[in-house]
Structures are given as structure tokens and as C-alpha cells.
PDB file of C-alpha atoms in Angstrom:
ATOM      1  CA  MET A   1      -0.689   4.480 -12.378  1.00 36.00           C
ATOM      2  CA  THR A   2      -0.324   6.121  -9.009  1.00 42.00           C
ATOM      3  CA  ARG A   3      -2.856   8.487  -7.623  1.00 45.00           C
ATOM      4  CA  GLU A   4      -0.302  11.292  -7.676  1.00 48.00           C
ATOM      5  CA  ASN A   5      -0.254  11.077 -11.494  1.00 45.00           C
ATOM      6  CA  ASP A   6      -4.030  11.161 -11.818  1.00 56.00           C
ATOM      7  CA  LYS A   7      -6.147  14.277 -12.071  1.00 68.00           C
ATOM      8  CA  GLN A   8      -8.782  13.805  -9.409  1.00 77.00           C
ATOM      9  CA  THR A   9     -11.363  15.847  -7.592  1.00 91.00           C
ATOM     10  CA  VAL A  10     -10.539  15.572  -3.897  1.00 94.00           C
ATOM     11  CA  GLU A  11     -12.523  16.755  -0.887  1.00 95.00           C
ATOM     12  CA  ARG A  12     -11.666  16.894   2.797  1.00 95.00           C
ATOM     13  CA  ARG A  13     -13.869  14.757   5.057  1.00 93.00           C
ATOM     14  CA  THR A  14     -14.004  13.513   8.628  1.00 94.00           C
ATOM     15  CA  ILE A  15     -14.226   9.715   8.794  1.00 93.00           C
ATOM     16  CA  ASP A  16     -14.648   8.056  12.166  1.00 88.00           C
ATOM     17  CA  GLY A  17     -13.274  11.208  13.795  1.00 91.00           C
ATOM     18  CA  VAL A  18     -10.194  11.361  11.540  1.00 92.00           C
ATOM     19  CA  ASP A  19      -9.408  14.071   8.975  1.00 95.00           C
ATOM     20  CA  ALA A  20      -9.282  12.455   5.516  1.00 95.00           C
ATOM     21  CA  LEU A  21      -9.022  13.306   1.817  1.00 96.00           C
ATOM     22  CA  VAL A  22     -11.498  11.551  -0.496  1.00 96.00           C
ATOM     23  CA  ASN A  23     -11.802  11.574  -4.279  1.00 95.00           C
ATOM     24  CA  THR A  24     -15.266  12.136  -5.751  1.00 94.00           C
ATOM     25  CA  ASP A  25     -14.717  10.876  -9.308  1.00 95.00           C
ATOM     26  CA  PRO A  26     -16.435   7.803 -10.799  1.00 96.00           C
ATOM     27  CA  GLY A  27     -14.522   4.572 -11.351  1.00 96.00           C
ATOM     28  CA  GLU A  28     -12.727   4.361  -8.025  1.00 96.00           C
ATOM     29  CA  ILE A  29     -12.753   5.268  -4.351  1.00 97.00           C
ATOM     30  CA  PHE A  30      -9.504   6.696  -2.987  1.00 97.00           C
ATOM     31  CA  ILE A  31      -9.164   7.692   0.665  1.00 96.00           C
ATOM     32  CA  ASP A  32      -6.115   9.292   2.271  1.00 95.00           C
ATOM     33  CA  LEU A  33      -6.644   8.333   5.900  1.00 90.00           C
ATOM     34  CA  PRO A  34      -5.442  10.261   7.782  1.00 90.00           C
ATOM     35  CA  ALA A  35      -4.928  13.099   5.331  1.00 89.00           C
ATOM     36  CA  THR A  36      -1.329  13.729   6.431  1.00 89.00           C
ATOM     37  CA  ASN A  37      -0.235  10.066   6.321  1.00 90.00           C
ATOM     38  CA  PRO A  38       0.899   7.971   3.310  1.00 93.00           C
ATOM     39  CA  ARG A  39      -1.617   5.263   4.230  1.00 94.00           C
ATOM     40  CA  TYR A  40      -4.520   5.061   1.816  1.00 96.00           C
ATOM     41  CA  ILE A  41      -7.464   2.912   0.740  1.00 97.00           C
ATOM     42  CA  ARG A  42      -8.170   2.402  -2.946  1.00 97.00           C
ATOM     43  CA  VAL A  43     -11.047   0.457  -4.500  1.00 97.00           C
ATOM     44  CA  GLN A  44     -11.515   0.353  -8.267  1.00 97.00           C
ATOM     45  CA  GLU A  45     -14.139  -1.244 -10.459  1.00 97.00           C
ATOM     46  CA  GLY A  46     -13.282  -4.937 -10.690  1.00 97.00           C
ATOM     47  CA  ASP A  47     -11.721  -5.023  -7.213  1.00 97.00           C
ATOM     48  CA  ARG A  48     -13.040  -6.977  -4.255  1.00 96.00           C
ATOM     49  CA  ILE A  49     -14.019  -5.782  -0.795  1.00 97.00           C
ATOM     50  CA  GLN A  50     -14.823  -7.846   2.261  1.00 94.00           C
ATOM     51  CA  GLU A  51     -16.656  -7.354   5.511  1.00 92.00           C
ATOM     52  CA  GLY A  52     -14.284  -7.092   8.481  1.00 87.00           C
ATOM     53  CA  ASP A  53     -11.045  -5.334   9.378  1.00 85.00           C
ATOM     54  CA  VAL A  54      -8.004  -6.972   7.797  1.00 80.00           C
ATOM     55  CA  SER A  55      -5.701  -5.073  10.174  1.00 80.00           C
ATOM     56  CA  THR A  56      -7.153  -6.652  13.333  1.00 79.00           C
ATOM     57  CA  ARG A  57      -8.329 -10.087  12.166  1.00 77.00           C
ATOM     58  CA  THR A  58      -6.237 -13.110  11.267  1.00 73.00           C
ATOM     59  CA  THR A  59      -6.137 -14.541   7.756  1.00 74.00           C
ATOM     60  CA  ALA A  60      -8.239 -17.466   8.967  1.00 74.00           C
ATOM     61  CA  GLU A  61     -10.847 -15.130  10.452  1.00 76.00           C
ATOM     62  CA  MET A  62     -11.044 -13.091   7.253  1.00 76.00           C
ATOM     63  CA  ALA A  63     -11.554 -16.318   5.305  1.00 76.00           C
ATOM     64  CA  GLY A  64     -14.464 -17.338   7.534  1.00 74.00           C
ATOM     65  CA  PRO A  65     -17.948 -17.919   6.077  1.00 75.00           C
ATOM     66  CA  LEU A  66     -19.573 -15.101   8.062  1.00 79.00           C
ATOM     67  CA  LEU A  67     -17.642 -12.304   6.318  1.00 87.00           C
ATOM     68  CA  THR A  68     -19.097 -11.606   2.878  1.00 92.00           C
ATOM     69  CA  ASN A  69     -16.910 -10.792  -0.126  1.00 94.00           C
ATOM     70  CA  TRP A  70     -18.148  -8.461  -2.849  1.00 95.00           C
ATOM     71  CA  ASN A  71     -16.855  -7.908  -6.382  1.00 98.00           C
ATOM     72  CA  ILE A  72     -17.230  -4.220  -7.192  1.00 98.00           C
ATOM     73  CA  GLU A  73     -19.022  -3.854 -10.515  1.00 98.00           C
ATOM     74  CA  SER A  74     -19.473  -0.087 -10.779  1.00 98.00           C
ATOM     75  CA  ILE A  75     -18.544   3.086  -8.920  1.00 98.00           C
ATOM     76  CA  THR A  76     -20.425   6.263  -9.809  1.00 98.00           C
ATOM     77  CA  THR A  77     -20.391   9.654  -8.125  1.00 96.00           C
ATOM     78  CA  GLU A  78     -23.438   8.601  -6.089  1.00 97.00           C
ATOM     79  CA  THR A  79     -23.510   4.806  -5.733  1.00 98.00           C
ATOM     80  CA  VAL A  80     -21.363   1.662  -5.669  1.00 98.00           C
ATOM     81  CA  THR A  81     -22.647  -1.691  -6.931  1.00 98.00           C
ATOM     82  CA  GLY A  82     -21.189  -5.037  -5.899  1.00 98.00           C
ATOM     83  CA  THR A  83     -21.911  -8.743  -6.360  1.00 98.00           C
ATOM     84  CA  ASP A  84     -21.697 -11.305  -3.557  1.00 96.00           C
ATOM     85  CA  THR A  85     -18.944 -13.740  -4.587  1.00 95.00           C
ATOM     86  CA  GLU A  86     -20.830 -16.687  -3.056  1.00 93.00           C
ATOM     87  CA  THR A  87     -24.477 -16.080  -3.900  1.00 95.00           C
ATOM     88  CA  GLY A  88     -24.286 -13.762  -6.893  1.00 96.00           C
ATOM     89  CA  GLU A  89     -26.582 -11.332  -5.088  1.00 96.00           C
ATOM     90  CA  THR A  90     -26.234  -7.734  -6.237  1.00 97.00           C
ATOM     91  CA  ARG A  91     -26.065  -4.929  -3.707  1.00 96.00           C
ATOM     92  CA  GLU A  92     -25.980  -1.175  -4.110  1.00 98.00           C
ATOM     93  CA  TRP A  93     -24.407   1.149  -1.543  1.00 98.00           C
ATOM     94  CA  ASP A  94     -24.596   4.874  -1.230  1.00 98.00           C
ATOM     95  CA  ARG A  95     -21.055   5.927  -2.149  1.00 97.00           C
ATOM     96  CA  GLU A  96     -20.635   8.193   0.870  1.00 96.00           C
ATOM     97  CA  GLN A  97     -21.837   5.443   3.187  1.00 96.00           C
ATOM     98  CA  LEU A  98     -19.372   2.934   1.749  1.00 97.00           C
ATOM     99  CA  ILE A  99     -16.514   5.439   1.982  1.00 97.00           C
ATOM    100  CA  HIS A 100     -17.203   5.870   5.679  1.00 95.00           C
ATOM    101  CA  ARG A 101     -17.488   2.114   6.226  1.00 95.00           C
ATOM    102  CA  LEU A 102     -14.170   1.537   4.452  1.00 96.00           C
ATOM    103  CA  GLY A 103     -12.556   4.308   6.472  1.00 94.00           C
ATOM    104  CA  ALA A 104     -13.969   2.914   9.715  1.00 92.00           C
ATOM    105  CA  ARG A 105     -12.647  -0.563   8.788  1.00 91.00           C
ATOM    106  CA  GLU A 106     -16.078  -2.165   8.629  1.00 93.00           C
ATOM    107  CA  PHE A 107     -15.012  -3.241   5.136  1.00 94.00           C
ATOM    108  CA  SER A 108     -11.525  -4.071   3.851  1.00 94.00           C
ATOM    109  CA  ALA A 109     -10.235  -3.748   0.302  1.00 96.00           C
ATOM    110  CA  GLU A 110      -8.489  -6.760  -1.187  1.00 94.00           C
ATOM    111  CA  LEU A 111      -4.754  -6.084  -1.412  1.00 95.00           C
ATOM    112  CA  THR A 112      -3.816  -5.756  -5.090  1.00 96.00           C
ATOM    113  CA  THR A 113      -1.490  -2.758  -5.562  1.00 96.00           C
ATOM    114  CA  PHE A 114       1.243  -0.728  -3.867  1.00 97.00           C
ATOM    115  CA  ASP A 115       0.804   2.820  -5.136  1.00 95.00           C
ATOM    116  CA  ARG A 116       3.101   4.474  -2.613  1.00 97.00           C
ATOM    117  CA  VAL A 117       6.591   3.422  -1.579  1.00 97.00           C
ATOM    118  CA  SER A 118       8.917   5.361   0.717  1.00 95.00           C
ATOM    119  CA  VAL A 119      12.683   4.874   0.948  1.00 94.00           C
ATOM    120  CA  THR A 120      14.645   6.131   3.945  1.00 92.00           C
ATOM    121  CA  GLU A 121      18.384   5.875   4.496  1.00 86.00           C
ATOM    122  CA  ILE A 122      18.309   5.527   8.258  1.00 76.00           C
ATOM    123  CA  GLU A 123      21.971   4.940   9.025  1.00 63.00           C
ATOM    124  CA  GLU A 124      25.395   4.525   7.504  1.00 56.00           C
ATOM    125  CA  TRP A 125      28.058   2.201   8.719  1.00 47.00           C
ATOM    126  CA  SER A 126      31.738   2.491   7.870  1.00 44.00           C
ATOM    127  CA  ASP A 127      34.402  -0.006   6.936  1.00 46.00           C
ATOM    128  CA  ARG A 128      37.986   1.128   7.524  1.00 38.00           C
ATOM    129  CA  HIS A 129      40.745  -0.326   5.410  1.00 37.00           C
ATOM    130  CA  ALA A 130      43.718  -0.899   7.655  1.00 37.00           C
ATOM    131  CA  VAL A 131      46.255  -0.273   4.900  1.00 38.00           C
ATOM    132  CA  GLU A 132      44.827   2.800   3.236  1.00 46.00           C
ATOM    133  CA  GLY A 133      42.951   4.192   6.204  1.00 43.00           C
ATOM    134  CA  VAL A 134      40.028   4.989   3.891  1.00 43.00           C
ATOM    135  CA  GLU A 135      36.542   5.104   5.342  1.00 48.00           C
ATOM    136  CA  GLU A 136      33.814   3.718   3.081  1.00 51.00           C
ATOM    137  CA  GLU A 137      30.134   4.368   3.707  1.00 54.00           C
ATOM    138  CA  LYS A 138      27.509   1.746   2.942  1.00 60.00           C
ATOM    139  CA  PRO A 139      23.802   2.633   2.786  1.00 64.00           C
ATOM    140  CA  TYR A 140      21.366   1.041   5.202  1.00 84.00           C
ATOM    141  CA  VAL A 141      17.821   1.490   3.906  1.00 90.00           C
ATOM    142  CA  ILE A 142      14.248   0.992   5.087  1.00 94.00           C
ATOM    143  CA  VAL A 143      11.573   0.582   2.412  1.00 96.00           C
ATOM    144  CA  ILE A 144       7.894   0.928   3.303  1.00 97.00           C
ATOM    145  CA  ALA A 145       5.312  -0.025   0.679  1.00 98.00           C
ATOM    146  CA  TYR A 146       1.733   1.098   1.251  1.00 98.00           C
ATOM    147  CA  GLY A 147      -0.997  -1.196  -0.061  1.00 97.00           C
ATOM    148  CA  ASN A 148      -4.424  -0.224  -1.349  1.00 97.00           C
ATOM    149  CA  ASN A 149      -6.007  -1.917   1.693  1.00 95.00           C
ATOM    150  CA  GLY A 150      -4.592   0.644   4.141  1.00 95.00           C
ATOM    151  CA  GLU A 151      -1.769  -1.605   5.338  1.00 95.00           C
ATOM    152  CA  LYS A 152       1.982  -0.984   5.140  1.00 96.00           C
ATOM    153  CA  PHE A 153       4.762  -3.488   4.496  1.00 97.00           C
ATOM    154  CA  THR A 154       8.383  -2.980   5.525  1.00 97.00           C
ATOM    155  CA  GLN A 155      11.710  -4.250   4.216  1.00 96.00           C
ATOM    156  CA  LEU A 156      15.217  -3.588   5.515  1.00 93.00           C
ATOM    157  CA  TYR A 157      18.041  -3.399   2.965  1.00 92.00           C
ATOM    158  CA  ALA A 158      21.812  -3.331   3.367  1.00 88.00           C
ATOM    159  CA  ALA A 159      24.476  -2.669   0.739  1.00 83.00           C
ATOM    160  CA  THR A 160      27.258  -5.157   0.156  1.00 80.00           C
ATOM    161  CA  GLU A 161      29.420  -2.596  -1.656  1.00 76.00           C
ATOM    162  CA  SER A 162      30.293   0.888  -0.470  1.00 69.00           C
ATOM    163  CA  ARG A 163      28.322   3.756  -2.025  1.00 66.00           C
ATOM    164  CA  ASP A 164      26.616   1.301  -4.367  1.00 72.00           C
ATOM    165  CA  TRP A 165      22.828   1.172  -4.272  1.00 75.00           C
ATOM    166  CA  ASP A 166      22.909  -1.527  -6.945  1.00 79.00           C
ATOM    167  CA  SER A 167      24.306  -3.833  -4.265  1.00 82.00           C
ATOM    168  CA  LEU A 168      21.363  -3.381  -1.882  1.00 88.00           C
ATOM    169  CA  GLU A 169      20.013  -6.685  -0.600  1.00 91.00           C
ATOM    170  CA  VAL A 170      17.035  -7.491   1.605  1.00 93.00           C
ATOM    171  CA  VAL A 171      18.165  -8.521   5.086  1.00 92.00           C
ATOM    172  CA  GLN A 172      14.777  -8.437   6.818  1.00 93.00           C
ATOM    173  CA  GLU A 173      11.113  -8.111   5.832  1.00 96.00           C
ATOM    174  CA  ASP A 174       7.627  -8.421   7.280  1.00 96.00           C
ATOM    175  CA  THR A 175       6.271 -11.959   7.444  1.00 94.00           C
ATOM    176  CA  ASP A 176       3.194 -10.819   5.515  1.00 93.00           C
ATOM    177  CA  ILE A 177       5.394 -10.083   2.499  1.00 97.00           C
ATOM    178  CA  GLN A 178       6.727 -13.628   2.538  1.00 94.00           C
ATOM    179  CA  ASN A 179       3.145 -14.915   2.454  1.00 92.00           C
ATOM    180  CA  PHE A 180       2.151 -12.963  -0.675  1.00 95.00           C
ATOM    181  CA  SER A 181       1.003 -14.941  -3.692  1.00 95.00           C
ATOM    182  CA  ASP A 182       3.487 -15.042  -6.574  1.00 97.00           C
ATOM    183  CA  GLU A 183       1.486 -12.445  -8.505  1.00 97.00           C
ATOM    184  CA  LEU A 184       1.200 -10.078  -5.554  1.00 97.00           C
ATOM    185  CA  ARG A 185       4.877 -10.531  -4.706  1.00 97.00           C
ATOM    186  CA  ASN A 186       5.814  -9.590  -8.271  1.00 98.00           C
ATOM    187  CA  ARG A 187       3.723  -6.417  -8.017  1.00 97.00           C
ATOM    188  CA  PHE A 188       5.324  -5.582  -4.682  1.00 98.00           C
ATOM    189  CA  ASP A 189       8.866  -6.188  -5.934  1.00 97.00           C
ATOM    190  CA  ASP A 190       8.196  -4.133  -9.070  1.00 97.00           C
ATOM    191  CA  ALA A 191       6.874  -1.156  -7.071  1.00 97.00           C
ATOM    192  CA  VAL A 192       9.851  -1.268  -4.699  1.00 97.00           C
ATOM    193  CA  HIS A 193      12.386  -1.693  -7.516  1.00 94.00           C
ATOM    194  CA  LYS A 194      11.065   1.331  -9.419  1.00 95.00           C
ATOM    195  CA  THR A 195      11.211   3.492  -6.293  1.00 95.00           C
ATOM    196  CA  LEU A 196      14.750   2.386  -5.452  1.00 93.00           C
ATOM    197  CA  GLU A 197      15.821   3.213  -9.007  1.00 91.00           C
ATOM    198  CA  VAL A 198      14.517   6.763  -8.618  1.00 90.00           C
ATOM    199  CA  GLU A 199      16.074   7.149  -5.172  1.00 85.00           C
ATOM    200  CA  GLN A 200      19.430   5.925  -6.437  1.00 80.00           C
ATOM    201  CA  ARG A 201      19.722   8.940  -8.750  1.00 77.00           C
ATOM    202  CA  TYR A 202      20.170  11.165  -5.705  1.00 71.00           C
ATOM    203  CA  HIS A 203      22.978   9.131  -4.148  1.00 63.00           C
TER     204      HIS A 203
END
């Protein structure tokens, strides 16, 4: 379920000098950062967080032994409890402190969901039929999926049939998408497919 469908208590905060929206309910941490941007960070009970900034470090660096991974066991209105995936050690954070550390990229959420997807028809190209002189427009679409770790992932689609969104095919995508696990790729494809279905109703 997307955040937009949830009833949440949200407060405005400043995180690392940036205006943000933060939920205050138990069970999950949700940060709109910045407040006016679709990017977000979401951590739920059962998720994993890791020391380090996934947006600036390589996959190999994030997999290094010096960056601890934590399974999040509980999220209350005041505290967050996690377990070290290597040692089994339990740690408790002040919720506000962890929110700021996530927002400042001292910690990264494990990528598991894509709760926001935007679809933009950026251009149309035309095919002219020499005999009939009829101009047919074919959609040319950019899809951006936003992950719960604050990252965004982009695909470029082109239609093979005029005025037919059912004929959209991927012609280019971020390398990171190609490196998703099968399970994560299925979640990504499902989120994109549902959004394209909704968008198609308006074309």
C-alpha cells in the first residue's frame, strides 16, 4: 500500500538543512526529503538498514565488513530497535535521531519497494503515410520509479503502434534496474505496470 493511501500523522522538520515531511506513527518511518520532491525514505518493521550512503558508495563498498547491517525489529513513537545481522547484538535508537541519520544519509534503507512512480509523455513523433497523407502520433514515455531507499530509477518507453499505450516497450533503462534480483525486479515491474495502466486511461 502506498503512503498516499495511508492515514498518517505527518510533521514538517528540517533534516540536514533540508525541509522535510516526517510521519510520527509507530510501525514505520517515512520521510519526504525534500518535502516538495517525490523522493522518499521508508523503513518498516522487518526491513533492514545499513550504515553508509547507498547513493555515493559502490555496491562493493556497501557490502564491506565495516558497514553494519541492522534488521529493524520494532518502531515506536519514541524508539527504534534493531538487531545486528552479523552478531545478533540488539541496539535501540532514539527515533528522532535515527530519522535525522537516515535523512543525512548516515544510514541507508534496503531497497524493497517502489511506492511512487511517475509517467511523463515527453515527446511525440509522427509517421506519415505516403498514400493517405495521415499523420499518426506515437507516445514516447519516461517512467521514474522512486524506491524506499531514496533513490530513483528511470526507464524510457516507446510505442510500436500509433496511439496505443499497450504497445509501449522499454528501449532504455538504468543499469541498476538490470542488476535487481528477480524478486525486486518483479516488484519494480509490477509497480510500473500498474501506473502505466492508470495513465493509459487518460490517453
